[in-house]
mmCIF file of C-alpha atoms in Angstrom:
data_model
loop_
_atom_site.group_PDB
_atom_site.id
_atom_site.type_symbol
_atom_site.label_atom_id
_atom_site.label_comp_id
_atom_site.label_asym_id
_atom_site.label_seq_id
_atom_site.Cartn_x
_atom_site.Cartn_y
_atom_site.Cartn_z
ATOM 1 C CA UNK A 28 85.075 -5.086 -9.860
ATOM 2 C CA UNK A 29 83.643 -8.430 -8.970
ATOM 3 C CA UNK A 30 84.195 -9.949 -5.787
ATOM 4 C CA UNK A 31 84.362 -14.442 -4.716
ATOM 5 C CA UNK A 32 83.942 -15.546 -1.462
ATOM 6 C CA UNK A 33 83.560 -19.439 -0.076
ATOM 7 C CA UNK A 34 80.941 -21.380 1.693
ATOM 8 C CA UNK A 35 82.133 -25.298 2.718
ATOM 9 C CA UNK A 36 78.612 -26.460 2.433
ATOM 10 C CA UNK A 37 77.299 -30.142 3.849
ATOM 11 C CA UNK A 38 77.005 -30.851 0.103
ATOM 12 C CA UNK A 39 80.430 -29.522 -0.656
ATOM 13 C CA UNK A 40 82.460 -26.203 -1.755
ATOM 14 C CA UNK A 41 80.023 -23.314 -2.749
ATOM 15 C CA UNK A 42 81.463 -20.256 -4.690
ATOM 16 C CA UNK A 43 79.898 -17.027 -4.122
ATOM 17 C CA UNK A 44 80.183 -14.279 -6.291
ATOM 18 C CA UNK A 45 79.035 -10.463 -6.340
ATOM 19 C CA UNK A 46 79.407 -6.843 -7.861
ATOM 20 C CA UNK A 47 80.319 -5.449 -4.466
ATOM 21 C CA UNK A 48 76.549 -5.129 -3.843
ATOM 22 C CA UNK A 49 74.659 -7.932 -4.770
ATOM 23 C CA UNK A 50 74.668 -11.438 -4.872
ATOM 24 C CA UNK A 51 75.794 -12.240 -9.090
ATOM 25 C CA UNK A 52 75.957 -15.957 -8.286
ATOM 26 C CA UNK A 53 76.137 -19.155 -6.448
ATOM 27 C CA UNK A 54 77.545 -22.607 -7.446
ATOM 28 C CA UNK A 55 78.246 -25.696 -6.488
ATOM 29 C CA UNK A 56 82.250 -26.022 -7.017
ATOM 30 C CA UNK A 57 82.550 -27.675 -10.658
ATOM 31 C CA UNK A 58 78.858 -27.963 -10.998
ATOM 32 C CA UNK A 59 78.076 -27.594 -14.770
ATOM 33 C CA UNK A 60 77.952 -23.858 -16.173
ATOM 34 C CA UNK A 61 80.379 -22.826 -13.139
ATOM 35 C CA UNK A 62 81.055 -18.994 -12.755
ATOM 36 C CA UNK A 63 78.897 -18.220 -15.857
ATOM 37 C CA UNK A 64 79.002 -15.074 -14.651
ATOM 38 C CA UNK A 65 81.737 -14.346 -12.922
ATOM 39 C CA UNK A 66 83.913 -11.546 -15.034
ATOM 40 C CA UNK A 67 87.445 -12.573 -15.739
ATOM 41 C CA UNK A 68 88.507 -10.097 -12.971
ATOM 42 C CA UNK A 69 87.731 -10.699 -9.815
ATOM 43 C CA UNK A 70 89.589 -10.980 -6.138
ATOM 44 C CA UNK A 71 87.898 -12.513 -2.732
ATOM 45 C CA UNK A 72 86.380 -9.926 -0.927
ATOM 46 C CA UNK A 73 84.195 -9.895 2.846
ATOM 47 C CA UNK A 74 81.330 -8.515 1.807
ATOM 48 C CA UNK A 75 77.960 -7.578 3.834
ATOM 49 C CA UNK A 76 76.057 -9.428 0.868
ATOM 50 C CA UNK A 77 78.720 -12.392 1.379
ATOM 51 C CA UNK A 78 77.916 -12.165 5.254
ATOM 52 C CA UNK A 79 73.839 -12.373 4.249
ATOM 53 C CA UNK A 80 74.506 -15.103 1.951
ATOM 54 C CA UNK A 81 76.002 -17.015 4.295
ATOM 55 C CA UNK A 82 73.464 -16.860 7.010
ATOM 56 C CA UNK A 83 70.755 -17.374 5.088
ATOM 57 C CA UNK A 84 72.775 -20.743 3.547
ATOM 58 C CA UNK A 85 73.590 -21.787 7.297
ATOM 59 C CA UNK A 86 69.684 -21.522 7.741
ATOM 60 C CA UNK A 87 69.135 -23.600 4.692
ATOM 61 C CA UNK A 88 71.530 -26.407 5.181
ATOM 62 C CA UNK A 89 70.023 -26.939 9.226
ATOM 63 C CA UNK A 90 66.507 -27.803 7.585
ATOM 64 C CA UNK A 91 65.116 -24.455 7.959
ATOM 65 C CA UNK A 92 63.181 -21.465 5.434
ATOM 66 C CA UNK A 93 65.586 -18.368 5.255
ATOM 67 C CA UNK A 94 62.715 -15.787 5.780
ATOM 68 C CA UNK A 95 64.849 -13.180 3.833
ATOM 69 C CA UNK A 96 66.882 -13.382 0.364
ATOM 70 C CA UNK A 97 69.864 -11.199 0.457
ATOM 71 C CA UNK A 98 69.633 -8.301 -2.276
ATOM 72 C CA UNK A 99 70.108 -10.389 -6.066
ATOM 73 C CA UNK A 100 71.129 -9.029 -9.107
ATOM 74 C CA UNK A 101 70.462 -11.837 -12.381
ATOM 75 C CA UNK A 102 72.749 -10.890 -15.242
ATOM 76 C CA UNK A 103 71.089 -13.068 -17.665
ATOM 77 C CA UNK A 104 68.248 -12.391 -20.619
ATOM 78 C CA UNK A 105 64.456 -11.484 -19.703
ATOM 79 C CA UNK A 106 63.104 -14.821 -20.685
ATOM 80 C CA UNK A 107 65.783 -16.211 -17.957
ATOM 81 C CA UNK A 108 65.206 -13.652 -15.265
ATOM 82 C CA UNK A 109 61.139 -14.512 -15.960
ATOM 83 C CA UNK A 110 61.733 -18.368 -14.930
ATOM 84 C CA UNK A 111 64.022 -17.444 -12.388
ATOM 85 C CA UNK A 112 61.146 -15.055 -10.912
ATOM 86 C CA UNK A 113 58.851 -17.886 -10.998
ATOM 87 C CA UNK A 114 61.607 -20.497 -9.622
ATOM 88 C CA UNK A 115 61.778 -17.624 -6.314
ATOM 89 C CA UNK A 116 57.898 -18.447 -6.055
ATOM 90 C CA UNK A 117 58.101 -22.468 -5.254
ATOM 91 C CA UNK A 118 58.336 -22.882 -1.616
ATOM 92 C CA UNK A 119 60.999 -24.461 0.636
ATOM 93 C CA UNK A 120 59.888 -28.208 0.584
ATOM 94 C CA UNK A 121 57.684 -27.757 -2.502
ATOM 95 C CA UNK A 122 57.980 -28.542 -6.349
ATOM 96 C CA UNK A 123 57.093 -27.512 -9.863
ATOM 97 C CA UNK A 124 57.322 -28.915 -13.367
ATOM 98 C CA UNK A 125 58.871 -27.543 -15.943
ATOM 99 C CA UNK A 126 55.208 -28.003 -17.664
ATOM 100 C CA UNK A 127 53.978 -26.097 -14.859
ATOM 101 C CA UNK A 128 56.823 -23.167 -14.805
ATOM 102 C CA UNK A 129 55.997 -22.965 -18.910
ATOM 103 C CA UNK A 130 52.543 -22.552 -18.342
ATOM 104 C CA UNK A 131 53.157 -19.687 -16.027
ATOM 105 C CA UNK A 132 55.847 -17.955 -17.528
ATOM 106 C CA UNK A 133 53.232 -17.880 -21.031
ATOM 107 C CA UNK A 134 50.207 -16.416 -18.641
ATOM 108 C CA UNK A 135 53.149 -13.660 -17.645
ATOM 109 C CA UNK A 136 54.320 -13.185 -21.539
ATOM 110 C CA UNK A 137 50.818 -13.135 -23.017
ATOM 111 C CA UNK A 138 50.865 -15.974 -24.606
ATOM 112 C CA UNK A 139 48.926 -19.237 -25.152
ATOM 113 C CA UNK A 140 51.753 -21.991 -25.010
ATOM 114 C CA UNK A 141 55.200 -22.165 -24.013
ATOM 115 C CA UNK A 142 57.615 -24.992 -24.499
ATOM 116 C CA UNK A 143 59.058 -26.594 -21.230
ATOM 117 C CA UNK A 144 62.268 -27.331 -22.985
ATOM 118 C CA UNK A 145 62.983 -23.509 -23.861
ATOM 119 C CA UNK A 146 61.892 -23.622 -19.707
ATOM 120 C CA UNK A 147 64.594 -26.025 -19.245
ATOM 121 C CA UNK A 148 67.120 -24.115 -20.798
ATOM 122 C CA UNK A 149 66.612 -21.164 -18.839
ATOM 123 C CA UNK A 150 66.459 -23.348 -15.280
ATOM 124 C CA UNK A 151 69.381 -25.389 -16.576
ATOM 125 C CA UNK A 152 71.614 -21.818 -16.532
ATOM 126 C CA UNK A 153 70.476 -20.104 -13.157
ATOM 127 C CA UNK A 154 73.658 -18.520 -11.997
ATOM 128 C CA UNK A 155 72.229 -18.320 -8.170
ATOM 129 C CA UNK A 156 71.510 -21.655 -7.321
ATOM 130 C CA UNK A 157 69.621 -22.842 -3.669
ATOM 131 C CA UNK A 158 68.373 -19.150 -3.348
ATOM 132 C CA UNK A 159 66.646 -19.218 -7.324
ATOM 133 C CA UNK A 160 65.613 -22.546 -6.205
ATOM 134 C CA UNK A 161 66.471 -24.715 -9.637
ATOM 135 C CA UNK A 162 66.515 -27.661 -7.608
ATOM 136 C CA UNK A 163 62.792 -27.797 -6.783
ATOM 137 C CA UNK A 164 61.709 -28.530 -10.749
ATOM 138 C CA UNK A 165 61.228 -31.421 -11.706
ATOM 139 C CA UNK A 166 59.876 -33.384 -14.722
ATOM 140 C CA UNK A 167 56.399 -33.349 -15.829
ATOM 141 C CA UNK A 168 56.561 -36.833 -15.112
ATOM 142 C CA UNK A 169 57.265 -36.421 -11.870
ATOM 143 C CA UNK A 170 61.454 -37.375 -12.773
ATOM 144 C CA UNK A 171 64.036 -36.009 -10.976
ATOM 145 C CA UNK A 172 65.721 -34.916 -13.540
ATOM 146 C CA UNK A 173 68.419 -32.393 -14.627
ATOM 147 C CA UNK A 174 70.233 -30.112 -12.144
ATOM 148 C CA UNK A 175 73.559 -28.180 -12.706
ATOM 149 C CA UNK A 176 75.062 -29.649 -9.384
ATOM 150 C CA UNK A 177 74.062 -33.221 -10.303
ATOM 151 C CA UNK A 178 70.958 -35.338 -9.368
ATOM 152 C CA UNK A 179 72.468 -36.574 -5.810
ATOM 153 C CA UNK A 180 72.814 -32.895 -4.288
ATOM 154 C CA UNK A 181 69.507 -32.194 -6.262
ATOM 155 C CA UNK A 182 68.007 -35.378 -4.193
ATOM 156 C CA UNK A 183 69.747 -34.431 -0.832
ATOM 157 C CA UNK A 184 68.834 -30.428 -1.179
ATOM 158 C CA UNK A 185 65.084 -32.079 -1.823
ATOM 159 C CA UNK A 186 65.425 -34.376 1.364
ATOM 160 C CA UNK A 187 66.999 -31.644 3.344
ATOM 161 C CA UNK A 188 63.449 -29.914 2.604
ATOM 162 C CA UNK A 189 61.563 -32.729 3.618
ATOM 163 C CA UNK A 190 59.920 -33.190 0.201
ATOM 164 C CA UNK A 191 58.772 -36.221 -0.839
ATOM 165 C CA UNK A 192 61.046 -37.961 -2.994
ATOM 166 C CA UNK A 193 59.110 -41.053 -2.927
ATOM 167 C CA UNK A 194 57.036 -39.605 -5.417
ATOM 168 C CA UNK A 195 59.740 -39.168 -7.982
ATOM 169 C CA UNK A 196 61.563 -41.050 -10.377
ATOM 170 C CA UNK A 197 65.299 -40.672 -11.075
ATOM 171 C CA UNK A 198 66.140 -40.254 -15.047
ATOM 172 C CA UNK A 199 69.106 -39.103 -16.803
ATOM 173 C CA UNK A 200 70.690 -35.566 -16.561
ATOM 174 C CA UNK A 201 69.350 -33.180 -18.810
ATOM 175 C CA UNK A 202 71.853 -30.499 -20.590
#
């Protein structure tokens, strides 16, 4: 069984979702590739993992580093967990590329190059957004640029960090 809960964030509605143990995923209400997934069946539920969740997102949303993740399970492909390992690596207030996320994710695989598009992909379809922290990639040329929740939360969640968005440019959503 697989259980919903709901956060009103500052950004908006956040659906939570988890096996009754972990945390399965975390969207932005309507934000693209919503409840990807979420089974079919599923029922609210007051879970400890919901509780967790929702502390560590009231710690987010006042400015602050969670200094804990609650427990995560990623139902998704090993090439996708890989990035979203890496994304879990980019500190609160920090960024990466997707060049830069490619190049590590080929170190980890053995391999010589990887393509930041195939990167893309796999950051473009992280079920746990803010905690797998999608939002903190940006373009190799320094664009703010694709997010599932659109580019304003992705500029607010940024600002919230205090990163610098002066250094970035805005460009067109990526799918």
């Amino acid at each position: 069984m697989y259980y919903t809960a709901h956060y009103n964030s500052p950004l908006g509605g956040i659906t939570l979702a988890s096996d009754g143990n972990s945390l399965t995923g975390l969207w932005f209400d309507g934000q693209k590739y919503f409840g990807s997934t979420l089974l079919e069946e599923h029922r609210p539920g007051e879970l400890p993992v919901f509780e967790q969740t929702a502390r560590w997102l009231d710690i987010y949303f006042s400015g602050k580093a969670p200094v804990f993740i609650p427990p995560l399970h990623m139902q998704t492909t090993p090439f996708r967990k890989l990035v979203w390992d890496i994304l879990l690596t980019i500190p609160f207030g920090s960024t990466m590329t997707y060049g830069e996320i490619a190049d590590t994710a080929a170190k980890q695989m053995g391999r010589t190059h990887m393509s930041p598009q195939a990167v893309g992909g796999a950051v473009g379809h992280n079920a746990i957004s803010l905690i797998i922290p999608c939002h903190r990639v940006m373009g190799t040329d320094g664009s703010l640029t694709g997010y599932a929740g659109g580019i304003d939360k992705k500029a607010k969640l940024l600002a919230l960090e205090k990163s610098n968005l002066l250094s970035f440019t805005q460009s067109p959503v990526r799918s």
